[in-house]
Amino acid sequence: MALSVTDLLIGKLATILENEGTTIAGVRHEVDKIKEEFLSMKAFLVDTEANKAKTEGQKLWVARIRDLAYDVEDIIDEFMYHMYEKQSGGRLSTGLHKTIRTPCNIWFRHKIAKKLQKITDMIKAIPERNQRYGVGLVGGATTSEDIQKLVQNQAESSFFIMEDELVGIEGKKQILMGWLMDDEQHQSVISVVGMGGSGKTTLVAKTFTNELVKRHFDCYAWITVSQTYDVVHLFRSLIRELYKSRKEDFPAILNAMSRIELLELLVNYLESKKYLVVLDDVWDIKVWREIKVSLQDRQLGSRVVLTTRNEEVASNSFGVESYVYRIQPLQKNEAWELFSRKAFSTKQHKTCPTELKSLACQLVEKCEGLPLGIVALGGLMSSKKSLDQWQQVCNNLNWYLHNNSSLDPVRNILLLSFNDLPSQLKHCFLYCSLFPEDYLFKRKRVIRLWIAEGFVENVKGVTPEEVADGYLRELCFRSMLQVADGFVSGASLGRPRRFKMHDLMRELALSTAEKEKFGYVYDGREVMEEISTRRLSIHRMKGEIKSWRGMSKIRSLLVFDTDMSSLSFLNTLVSQFKLLRTLDLEDVQIDKLPGAVVYLFNLRYLNLKGTLIKELPESLMHLCNLQFLNIRDTKIESLPQGITRLLNLRNLITYRYSGNLDFKVGIGTKAPSNICKLQKLQSLLIIESDGDTCRLIGNMTQLKRIGISNVKERDEIDLWVSIQKLTLLQSMGLMASNEEEILPVKAECPPLPHLRKLSLAGRLQNVIPWFSSLHSLTTLVLHWSRLEEDLLPQIDALLNLTRLHLCNAYVGEELCFRRGFIKLMRLELSNFASVKKITIEKGVMPNLQYLWVNGFMELKTVPLGLEYLSTLQYLGLKDVPMEVIRPIRKGGVNRSKVQHIPEIIHVFEQSSKWVHENLV
């Protein structure tokens, strides 16, 4: 982590030296010197990170570097703060809690230079002190290699796991055996993927040792790869295991053979044999590329099985037939059965005592179906006899996870995944632990927070948002984060939007974040005297806050206590954190922006979504570094003139949802006429069209997402001239001023090669012919179009369309999907008052997973052709006649047409309440 912190600081110093030459005059030399020191130090930290040195001296050395990096950041930010304050005539200090008096310019520069010089001297003294006391970079109590060996030992133990530790494995084993023993003569590769501790190795071990499986192959071998593999060692292990499986003696000179000799031996040995090879714990696809040359396809029915934590490895094209088995968490009843077997092994029938039931359920829920966690925690609890002992573990699971040897297997498995992360991803992963337990955080929100924090590296030709999106995908591929989109079946539709962190993974991340001074979660249970962290996440507050030591070091404040409504309390809190970069108050029930916020010159990110705030002050213009502002679903109806001074703003999210499916589903916000001055804006959602708005937005050429409401027919020419200038546009939403206004989209459309999402709300006179030219379109929303002609033939050929939402878009009596929609995964149909029949022809929408039908009171039957939708996972029916529902209930005449759908929900109103009936 010290390496990550140092990387961030080096990037920050480089940016300051490049962009703030005038401001840092007088201290530039010291800033440059300290940057060079940290660049030199980085090489040593790379070695430390690789070796995971753990002696007390080494840990102290690394922690000291991290603290010095934080000290430099504090000094630089403090200096920049005072320089901006001086330039703004002291306005930044108004009403702000001040810890340092504003000095005269020259004296203050001299003071800062001396502070930086002192830290430079301290950095230089570190290697001398290390040499004096013999602190090196080798050896140590517990290195990364030690953890790998412990984990490998656990993997080998999978062959000897007792039956009482196996629950829910039989069905999974049968699937693997089916793939291993089918009639396919070509070689095939089977990947079993899941997070650490999910039971991958155990499942494959129990399949591998099955006598039927062994007899199916001429020879077989199991080798554990791990993170730091040696391909020559793998070849030798493979040869030994293959010979051993046939009870043959391997060559006596095996250890003396070169790589090419080993390879030749393997190829010749396997030439006429049907083999089974298991590569356990594969972290990188490179190992397959290196080893596959020895595992040639002789069309004898050979099989290779990989276990991996990395989805990218599992989804690789291996050049042969391949299968992927994604390990799912244990079901609740399976998890409870496994826990009971371990925790209550001495009880009759292994039954949980009544008085412990509630606490036992809490612990099982914490494991979220992770077998290793359940077994380890059950083993720990088997020694706890009293209610007090159980309560103590429940309240302090984080402590037990790090200090009780019974839970070592869980900690080691999870730590291995964390240690394998690239430097920049460690920060991003730890940041996710600041969200509350089981919290579903959205993609855009976490990406913006990472960017504002400075975690995202600059990549030429790629936007920070795209780089951060790659980070998020990588964390999911590595099973460090879980995709939380979808429905009961767990299927995700297109690009994931919501994520969560496994509870045990989060516990590990939280303790790491606290130890590294990265972040701290405050839940009101402990009295906090001092803050020694950079980020504070408040989940619950009790009473008024007092002044904690170290408050000025905080760079991020996230508040999840949505009941916090004291404005004075929040104002006091914010005023202490004068160097904040991110402030997230989403859903906090305040009706006014805390006054101290407008003086946070360092602020990059401000999230006020879901608050009760009614207006933003003109003084918001002081937030000159602000990049992200989200006021969605607040009470704010218009933006202040001062917002046009925020020239670094990249994202401005301003719309409100009305909460119903009437015409006004979304409401825009009034914006100043010169909003176009914000040249760096990439997202502007949604502003009201007023006067010259449609003409002026064409000046914001960096826009990728635009939403405009109150659009009138007279805006047509100006609107499309502007859109033609927005060559980077990926998402566009247009809403007419009222439901009778004709939406001005009948003009010929300019080329929109990057447009992925189009949302049109308002009447359309005719089906728009240029729909079919939007080849990149993935999402189309037509709201209140009320077309008289069939629009489906114009859009069925859109090759990349994955989501289609039609609401009161057609006034005919039948919707017929005759062809196309080959990538469509989500179809939502709402408010079709006159439609009596929906037909889906065979072969149409072959990838559909989600179908929502709402507000079809004239519908006579369930959509025809549902039986053809073999991939459908969810069918939702709301506000439809009972004559549609009865035939598809159990025993109904049309039940056979929907019985393949895992989830069918009927939503209807009863006694002024919405009832959800599960028809499965």
mmCIF file with all atom_site columns, C-alpha atoms in Angstrom, residues 182-248:
data_model
loop_
_atom_site.group_PDB
_atom_site.id
_atom_site.type_symbol
_atom_site.label_atom_id
_atom_site.label_alt_id
_atom_site.label_comp_id
_atom_site.label_asym_id
_atom_site.label_entity_id
_atom_site.label_seq_id
_atom_site.pdbx_PDB_ins_code
_atom_site.Cartn_x
_atom_site.Cartn_y
_atom_site.Cartn_z
_atom_site.occupancy
_atom_site.B_iso_or_equiv
_atom_site.pdbx_formal_charge
_atom_site.auth_seq_id
_atom_site.auth_comp_id
_atom_site.auth_asym_id
_atom_site.auth_atom_id
_atom_site.pdbx_PDB_model_num
ATOM 1  C CA . ASP A 1 182 ? -19.036 -36.983 -22.996 1.00 0.00 ? 182 ASP A CA 1
ATOM 2  C CA . ASP A 1 183 ? -18.430 -38.439 -26.472 1.00 0.00 ? 183 ASP A CA 1
ATOM 3  C CA . GLU A 1 184 ? -16.523 -35.446 -27.863 1.00 0.00 ? 184 GLU A CA 1
ATOM 4  C CA . GLN A 1 185 ? -13.197 -36.726 -29.240 1.00 0.00 ? 185 GLN A CA 1
ATOM 5  C CA . HIS A 1 186 ? -11.525 -33.336 -29.564 1.00 0.00 ? 186 HIS A CA 1
ATOM 6  C CA . GLN A 1 187 ? -9.727  -32.007 -26.516 1.00 0.00 ? 187 GLN A CA 1
ATOM 7  C CA . SER A 1 188 ? -11.850 -29.652 -24.387 1.00 0.00 ? 188 SER A CA 1
ATOM 8  C CA . VAL A 1 189 ? -11.052 -27.246 -21.544 1.00 0.00 ? 189 VAL A CA 1
ATOM 9  C CA . ILE A 1 190 ? -13.328 -26.841 -18.514 1.00 0.00 ? 190 ILE A CA 1
ATOM 10 C CA . SER A 1 191 ? -12.898 -23.736 -16.327 1.00 0.00 ? 191 SER A CA 1
ATOM 11 C CA . VAL A 1 192 ? -14.318 -23.591 -12.817 1.00 0.00 ? 192 VAL A CA 1
ATOM 12 C CA . VAL A 1 193 ? -14.389 -19.969 -11.632 1.00 0.00 ? 193 VAL A CA 1
ATOM 13 C CA . GLY A 1 194 ? -15.349 -18.257 -8.379  1.00 0.00 ? 194 GLY A CA 1
ATOM 14 C CA . MET A 1 195 ? -13.995 -16.131 -5.550  1.00 0.00 ? 195 MET A CA 1
ATOM 15 C CA . GLY A 1 196 ? -11.445 -17.513 -3.103  1.00 0.00 ? 196 GLY A CA 1
ATOM 16 C CA . GLY A 1 197 ? -13.038 -19.966 -0.670  1.00 0.00 ? 197 GLY A CA 1
ATOM 17 C CA . SER A 1 198 ? -16.065 -20.673 -2.869  1.00 0.00 ? 198 SER A CA 1
ATOM 18 C CA . GLY A 1 199 ? -15.265 -24.399 -3.142  1.00 0.00 ? 199 GLY A CA 1
ATOM 19 C CA . LYS A 1 200 ? -13.729 -24.578 -6.646  1.00 0.00 ? 200 LYS A CA 1
ATOM 20 C CA . THR A 1 201 ? -10.839 -26.831 -5.659  1.00 0.00 ? 201 THR A CA 1
ATOM 21 C CA . THR A 1 202 ? -13.011 -29.027 -3.439  1.00 0.00 ? 202 THR A CA 1
ATOM 22 C CA . LEU A 1 203 ? -15.548 -29.555 -6.227  1.00 0.00 ? 203 LEU A CA 1
ATOM 23 C CA . VAL A 1 204 ? -12.905 -30.424 -8.810  1.00 0.00 ? 204 VAL A CA 1
ATOM 24 C CA . ALA A 1 205 ? -11.000 -32.639 -6.325  1.00 0.00 ? 205 ALA A CA 1
ATOM 25 C CA . LYS A 1 206 ? -14.120 -34.675 -5.566  1.00 0.00 ? 206 LYS A CA 1
ATOM 26 C CA . THR A 1 207 ? -14.773 -35.039 -9.296  1.00 0.00 ? 207 THR A CA 1
ATOM 27 C CA . PHE A 1 208 ? -11.129 -35.860 -10.086 1.00 0.00 ? 208 PHE A CA 1
ATOM 28 C CA . THR A 1 209 ? -10.957 -38.648 -7.464  1.00 0.00 ? 209 THR A CA 1
ATOM 29 C CA . ASN A 1 210 ? -14.168 -40.304 -8.652  1.00 0.00 ? 210 ASN A CA 1
ATOM 30 C CA . GLU A 1 211 ? -13.349 -43.860 -9.805  1.00 0.00 ? 211 GLU A CA 1
ATOM 31 C CA . LEU A 1 212 ? -15.620 -43.585 -12.860 1.00 0.00 ? 212 LEU A CA 1
ATOM 32 C CA . VAL A 1 213 ? -13.713 -40.500 -13.978 1.00 0.00 ? 213 VAL A CA 1
ATOM 33 C CA . LYS A 1 214 ? -10.297 -42.094 -13.423 1.00 0.00 ? 214 LYS A CA 1
ATOM 34 C CA . ARG A 1 215 ? -11.238 -45.235 -15.385 1.00 0.00 ? 215 ARG A CA 1
ATOM 35 C CA . HIS A 1 216 ? -12.435 -43.055 -18.290 1.00 0.00 ? 216 HIS A CA 1
ATOM 36 C CA . PHE A 1 217 ? -8.870  -41.804 -18.959 1.00 0.00 ? 217 PHE A CA 1
ATOM 37 C CA . ASP A 1 218 ? -5.558  -43.556 -19.690 1.00 0.00 ? 218 ASP A CA 1
ATOM 38 C CA . CYS A 1 219 ? -3.666  -41.222 -17.357 1.00 0.00 ? 219 CYS A CA 1
ATOM 39 C CA . TYR A 1 220 ? -4.347  -38.188 -15.211 1.00 0.00 ? 220 TYR A CA 1
ATOM 40 C CA . ALA A 1 221 ? -2.522  -35.469 -13.286 1.00 0.00 ? 221 ALA A CA 1
ATOM 41 C CA . TRP A 1 222 ? -3.306  -32.724 -10.792 1.00 0.00 ? 222 TRP A CA 1
ATOM 42 C CA . ILE A 1 223 ? -0.894  -29.789 -10.480 1.00 0.00 ? 223 ILE A CA 1
ATOM 43 C CA . THR A 1 224 ? -1.273  -26.617 -8.433  1.00 0.00 ? 224 THR A CA 1
ATOM 44 C CA . VAL A 1 225 ? -0.136  -23.555 -10.377 1.00 0.00 ? 225 VAL A CA 1
ATOM 45 C CA . SER A 1 226 ? -0.449  -20.586 -7.928  1.00 0.00 ? 226 SER A CA 1
ATOM 46 C CA . GLN A 1 227 ? 0.668   -17.002 -8.563  1.00 0.00 ? 227 GLN A CA 1
ATOM 47 C CA . THR A 1 228 ? 4.434   -17.500 -8.771  1.00 0.00 ? 228 THR A CA 1
ATOM 48 C CA . TYR A 1 229 ? 4.736   -20.585 -10.939 1.00 0.00 ? 229 TYR A CA 1
ATOM 49 C CA . ASP A 1 230 ? 7.822   -21.892 -12.736 1.00 0.00 ? 230 ASP A CA 1
ATOM 50 C CA . VAL A 1 231 ? 6.864   -23.575 -16.020 1.00 0.00 ? 231 VAL A CA 1
ATOM 51 C CA . VAL A 1 232 ? 9.803   -26.021 -15.836 1.00 0.00 ? 232 VAL A CA 1
ATOM 52 C CA . HIS A 1 233 ? 8.667   -27.059 -12.358 1.00 0.00 ? 233 HIS A CA 1
ATOM 53 C CA . LEU A 1 234 ? 5.118   -27.474 -13.706 1.00 0.00 ? 234 LEU A CA 1
ATOM 54 C CA . PHE A 1 235 ? 6.374   -29.748 -16.512 1.00 0.00 ? 235 PHE A CA 1
ATOM 55 C CA . ARG A 1 236 ? 8.253   -31.924 -13.997 1.00 0.00 ? 236 ARG A CA 1
ATOM 56 C CA . SER A 1 237 ? 5.220   -32.124 -11.685 1.00 0.00 ? 237 SER A CA 1
ATOM 57 C CA . LEU A 1 238 ? 3.010   -33.011 -14.637 1.00 0.00 ? 238 LEU A CA 1
ATOM 58 C CA . ILE A 1 239 ? 5.341   -35.834 -15.719 1.00 0.00 ? 239 ILE A CA 1
ATOM 59 C CA . ARG A 1 240 ? 5.562   -37.265 -12.186 1.00 0.00 ? 240 ARG A CA 1
ATOM 60 C CA . GLU A 1 241 ? 1.766   -37.235 -11.733 1.00 0.00 ? 241 GLU A CA 1
ATOM 61 C CA . LEU A 1 242 ? 1.073   -38.774 -15.161 1.00 0.00 ? 242 LEU A CA 1
ATOM 62 C CA . TYR A 1 243 ? 3.568   -41.605 -14.597 1.00 0.00 ? 243 TYR A CA 1
ATOM 63 C CA . LYS A 1 244 ? 2.263   -42.106 -11.049 1.00 0.00 ? 244 LYS A CA 1
ATOM 64 C CA . SER A 1 245 ? -1.338  -42.457 -12.323 1.00 0.00 ? 245 SER A CA 1
ATOM 65 C CA . ARG A 1 246 ? -0.204  -45.476 -14.394 1.00 0.00 ? 246 ARG A CA 1
ATOM 66 C CA . LYS A 1 247 ? 2.019   -46.821 -11.607 1.00 0.00 ? 247 LYS A CA 1
ATOM 67 C CA . GLU A 1 248 ? 5.098   -46.295 -13.777 1.00 0.00 ? 248 GLU A CA 1
#
